[in-house]
Structures are given as C-alpha cells and as structure tokens.
C-alpha cells in the first residue's frame, strides 16, 4: 500500500482547551445516565454510559453529535494521559479530523471516529477493548527519535 499524503498539525494548548472542557459535560452526562463517578471516571464508565444512552428510547435527550464530541474528548484525553499522547489535527484526502498521537512513539488513535462507527453499528462495550489495542500499538510502535 502506498503512503497517503497527509498534513499533521499539533494542537496548541488553546486549541486543546475546549476539548478538555467537554470532559465536564461528559461528567454531567454520566450523572444523567445514573453513573456517579465524578472526576474519577473510568473506561468502564464510558462503556456503561454509552450503552445506557444507546438503549434509552429517547437517547436520554442527547444527540449523536453531543455523544461523539463529549465522549470522544473524554476517550482521547484518557488515551493522551495514559499513553503519553498529544492532540493533533490530521488532514488527508478523506478530510480533516482530530486525533491523538504518541509523543515519543509513532502511533495514533481516532477517538471520535471510534464512537461514530459504534453509533452506526449499534455497538457498545468497546472503549476498554479499543484502549487495550491502542496500548498494544504504543508498545509495538517505533520510536520517533529513530525517525529523526
């Protein structure tokens, strides 16, 4: 497979701030879902809240877009903190998206797209498994220092 031409832009702290602010909305969404974990939320909380939202006949009053933005921010930030990653904007022939990539190692994750796919497939219980896969990628990825 030929490499895809892409442009990667590191997000500044100012650009990441609204992403991190969405975590507060996520914590409130958890409360509306009956999950009272506060700021000590886990991947299991993400999975349970998403499943409750999917199963609710009225989607608990939250739109797909809200869920994608808020839980995507939470999952991306969780990966960034746990796996030494940073937020980026990625542009290629398919469009532009936000993602997280390893700081010291060459690997990426697409938290928003992970949620879009599961909404489309009516799937839940994936956050933990996707995280385990990304963590494995982080361990197998080559060092950015070796690319210099």
CSV table of C-alpha atoms in Angstrom, one decimal:
chain,number,residue,atom,x,y,z
A,1,UNK,CA,0.0,0.0,0.0
A,2,UNK,CA,1.3,3.4,-0.9
A,3,UNK,CA,1.6,6.0,1.8
A,4,UNK,CA,-1.3,8.5,1.9
A,5,UNK,CA,-0.3,12.2,1.7
A,6,UNK,CA,-1.3,13.9,4.9
A,7,UNK,CA,-0.8,17.1,6.9
A,8,UNK,CA,-0.4,16.8,10.7
A,9,UNK,CA,-0.7,19.9,12.9
A,10,UNK,CA,0.0,19.8,16.6
A,11,UNK,CA,-2.8,21.5,18.5
A,12,UNK,CA,-1.8,24.3,20.8
A,13,UNK,CA,-2.9,24.4,24.5
A,14,UNK,CA,-5.5,27.0,23.4
A,15,UNK,CA,-6.9,24.6,20.8
A,16,UNK,CA,-7.0,21.7,23.2
A,17,UNK,CA,-8.7,23.7,26.0
A,18,UNK,CA,-12.3,23.3,24.5
A,19,UNK,CA,-11.7,19.5,24.1
A,20,UNK,CA,-10.8,19.2,27.7
A,21,UNK,CA,-13.8,21.4,28.7
A,22,UNK,CA,-16.0,18.8,27.1
A,23,UNK,CA,-14.9,16.4,29.8
A,24,UNK,CA,-17.1,18.4,32.3
A,25,UNK,CA,-20.1,17.9,30.0
A,26,UNK,CA,-19.3,14.2,30.0
A,27,UNK,CA,-19.2,14.0,33.7
A,28,UNK,CA,-22.7,15.7,33.8
A,29,UNK,CA,-23.8,13.2,31.1
A,30,UNK,CA,-22.7,10.4,33.3
A,31,UNK,CA,-24.8,11.7,36.1
A,32,UNK,CA,-27.8,11.9,33.8
A,33,UNK,CA,-27.1,8.3,32.9
A,34,UNK,CA,-27.1,7.3,36.6
A,35,UNK,CA,-23.3,7.0,36.8
A,36,UNK,CA,-21.9,9.0,39.7
A,37,UNK,CA,-18.1,8.6,39.3
A,38,UNK,CA,-17.3,12.3,39.2
A,39,UNK,CA,-13.8,13.2,38.1
A,40,UNK,CA,-12.6,9.6,38.8
A,41,UNK,CA,-14.4,8.2,35.8
A,42,UNK,CA,-13.0,5.1,34.1
A,43,UNK,CA,-13.2,3.4,30.7
A,44,UNK,CA,-15.9,1.1,32.2
A,45,UNK,CA,-17.9,4.2,33.0
A,46,UNK,CA,-17.6,5.4,29.3
A,47,UNK,CA,-18.7,1.9,28.2
A,48,UNK,CA,-21.7,1.9,30.6
A,49,UNK,CA,-22.8,5.4,29.9
A,50,UNK,CA,-22.6,4.8,26.1
A,51,UNK,CA,-24.6,1.6,26.4
A,52,UNK,CA,-27.3,3.3,28.6
A,53,UNK,CA,-27.6,6.1,26.0
A,54,UNK,CA,-27.9,3.6,23.1
A,55,UNK,CA,-30.6,1.6,24.9
A,56,UNK,CA,-32.7,4.5,26.0
A,57,UNK,CA,-35.7,5.1,23.8
A,58,UNK,CA,-35.2,8.8,24.0
A,59,UNK,CA,-31.4,8.6,24.0
A,60,UNK,CA,-31.6,10.3,27.4
A,61,UNK,CA,-32.2,13.6,25.5
A,62,UNK,CA,-28.7,13.7,24.0
A,63,UNK,CA,-27.9,13.8,20.3
A,64,UNK,CA,-25.4,11.7,18.4
A,65,UNK,CA,-23.3,14.8,17.9
A,66,UNK,CA,-23.1,15.5,21.6
A,67,UNK,CA,-22.1,12.0,22.4
A,68,UNK,CA,-19.4,12.0,19.7
A,69,UNK,CA,-18.0,15.3,20.8
A,70,UNK,CA,-18.1,14.7,24.5
A,71,UNK,CA,-17.2,11.0,24.8
A,72,UNK,CA,-14.7,11.4,22.0
A,73,UNK,CA,-13.0,14.2,24.0
A,74,UNK,CA,-13.0,12.0,27.2
A,75,UNK,CA,-11.6,9.0,25.4
A,76,UNK,CA,-9.0,10.9,23.5
A,77,UNK,CA,-7.8,12.7,26.6
A,78,UNK,CA,-7.8,9.4,28.6
A,79,UNK,CA,-5.5,7.9,25.9
A,80,UNK,CA,-3.3,11.1,25.8
A,81,UNK,CA,-2.7,10.9,29.6
A,82,UNK,CA,-2.4,7.2,29.9
A,83,UNK,CA,-0.3,6.5,26.8
A,84,UNK,CA,1.8,9.7,26.5
A,85,UNK,CA,-0.1,11.1,23.5
A,86,UNK,CA,-0.9,14.6,22.2
A,87,UNK,CA,-3.8,16.1,20.2
A,88,UNK,CA,-3.4,16.7,16.5
A,89,UNK,CA,-5.4,17.8,13.5
A,90,UNK,CA,-4.9,15.4,10.6
A,91,UNK,CA,-5.8,16.3,7.1
A,92,UNK,CA,-5.7,13.8,4.2
A,93,UNK,CA,-7.8,13.1,1.0
A,94,UNK,CA,-10.6,11.8,3.3
A,95,UNK,CA,-10.9,15.2,5.1
A,96,UNK,CA,-9.8,16.7,8.4
A,97,UNK,CA,-10.2,15.2,11.8
A,98,UNK,CA,-8.9,15.4,15.3
A,99,UNK,CA,-6.8,12.6,16.7
A,100,UNK,CA,-4.2,11.8,19.3
A,101,UNK,CA,-0.7,10.5,18.5
A,102,UNK,CA,2.2,9.2,20.5
A,103,UNK,CA,4.7,11.8,21.7
A,104,UNK,CA,7.7,9.5,21.8
A,105,UNK,CA,6.4,6.7,19.6
A,106,UNK,CA,4.7,6.6,16.2
A,107,UNK,CA,1.1,5.6,16.7
A,108,UNK,CA,-2.3,7.2,16.5
A,109,UNK,CA,-5.9,6.9,17.7
A,110,UNK,CA,-9.1,8.4,16.4
A,111,UNK,CA,-11.4,8.7,19.4
A,112,UNK,CA,-14.2,10.5,17.6
A,113,UNK,CA,-14.3,8.0,14.7
A,114,UNK,CA,-14.4,5.1,17.1
A,115,UNK,CA,-17.7,6.4,18.5
A,116,UNK,CA,-19.2,7.3,15.1
A,117,UNK,CA,-18.6,3.7,14.0
A,118,UNK,CA,-20.2,2.2,17.1
A,119,UNK,CA,-23.3,4.5,16.7
A,120,UNK,CA,-23.6,3.4,13.1
A,121,UNK,CA,-23.2,-0.3,14.1
A,122,UNK,CA,-25.4,0.0,17.3
A,123,UNK,CA,-22.4,-1.5,19.2
A,124,UNK,CA,-21.3,-0.8,22.8
A,125,UNK,CA,-18.8,-2.1,25.3
A,126,UNK,CA,-15.8,-1.0,23.1
A,127,UNK,CA,-13.9,1.7,24.9
A,128,UNK,CA,-11.8,-0.7,27.1
A,129,UNK,CA,-11.0,-3.0,24.2
A,130,UNK,CA,-10.1,-0.2,21.8
A,131,UNK,CA,-7.8,1.2,24.6
A,132,UNK,CA,-6.1,-2.1,25.0
A,133,UNK,CA,-5.5,-2.3,21.3
A,134,UNK,CA,-4.0,1.3,21.2
A,135,UNK,CA,-1.9,0.5,24.2
A,136,UNK,CA,-0.5,-2.6,22.4
A,137,UNK,CA,0.2,-0.3,19.3
A,138,UNK,CA,2.1,2.1,21.6
A,139,UNK,CA,4.3,-0.7,22.8
A,140,UNK,CA,5.0,-2.0,19.2
A,141,UNK,CA,5.4,1.4,17.6
A,142,UNK,CA,8.8,2.6,16.5
A,143,UNK,CA,10.4,5.5,18.4
A,144,UNK,CA,10.1,9.0,17.0
A,145,UNK,CA,13.8,9.5,17.9
A,146,UNK,CA,14.8,6.8,15.4
A,147,UNK,CA,12.9,8.7,12.7
A,148,UNK,CA,15.0,11.9,13.0
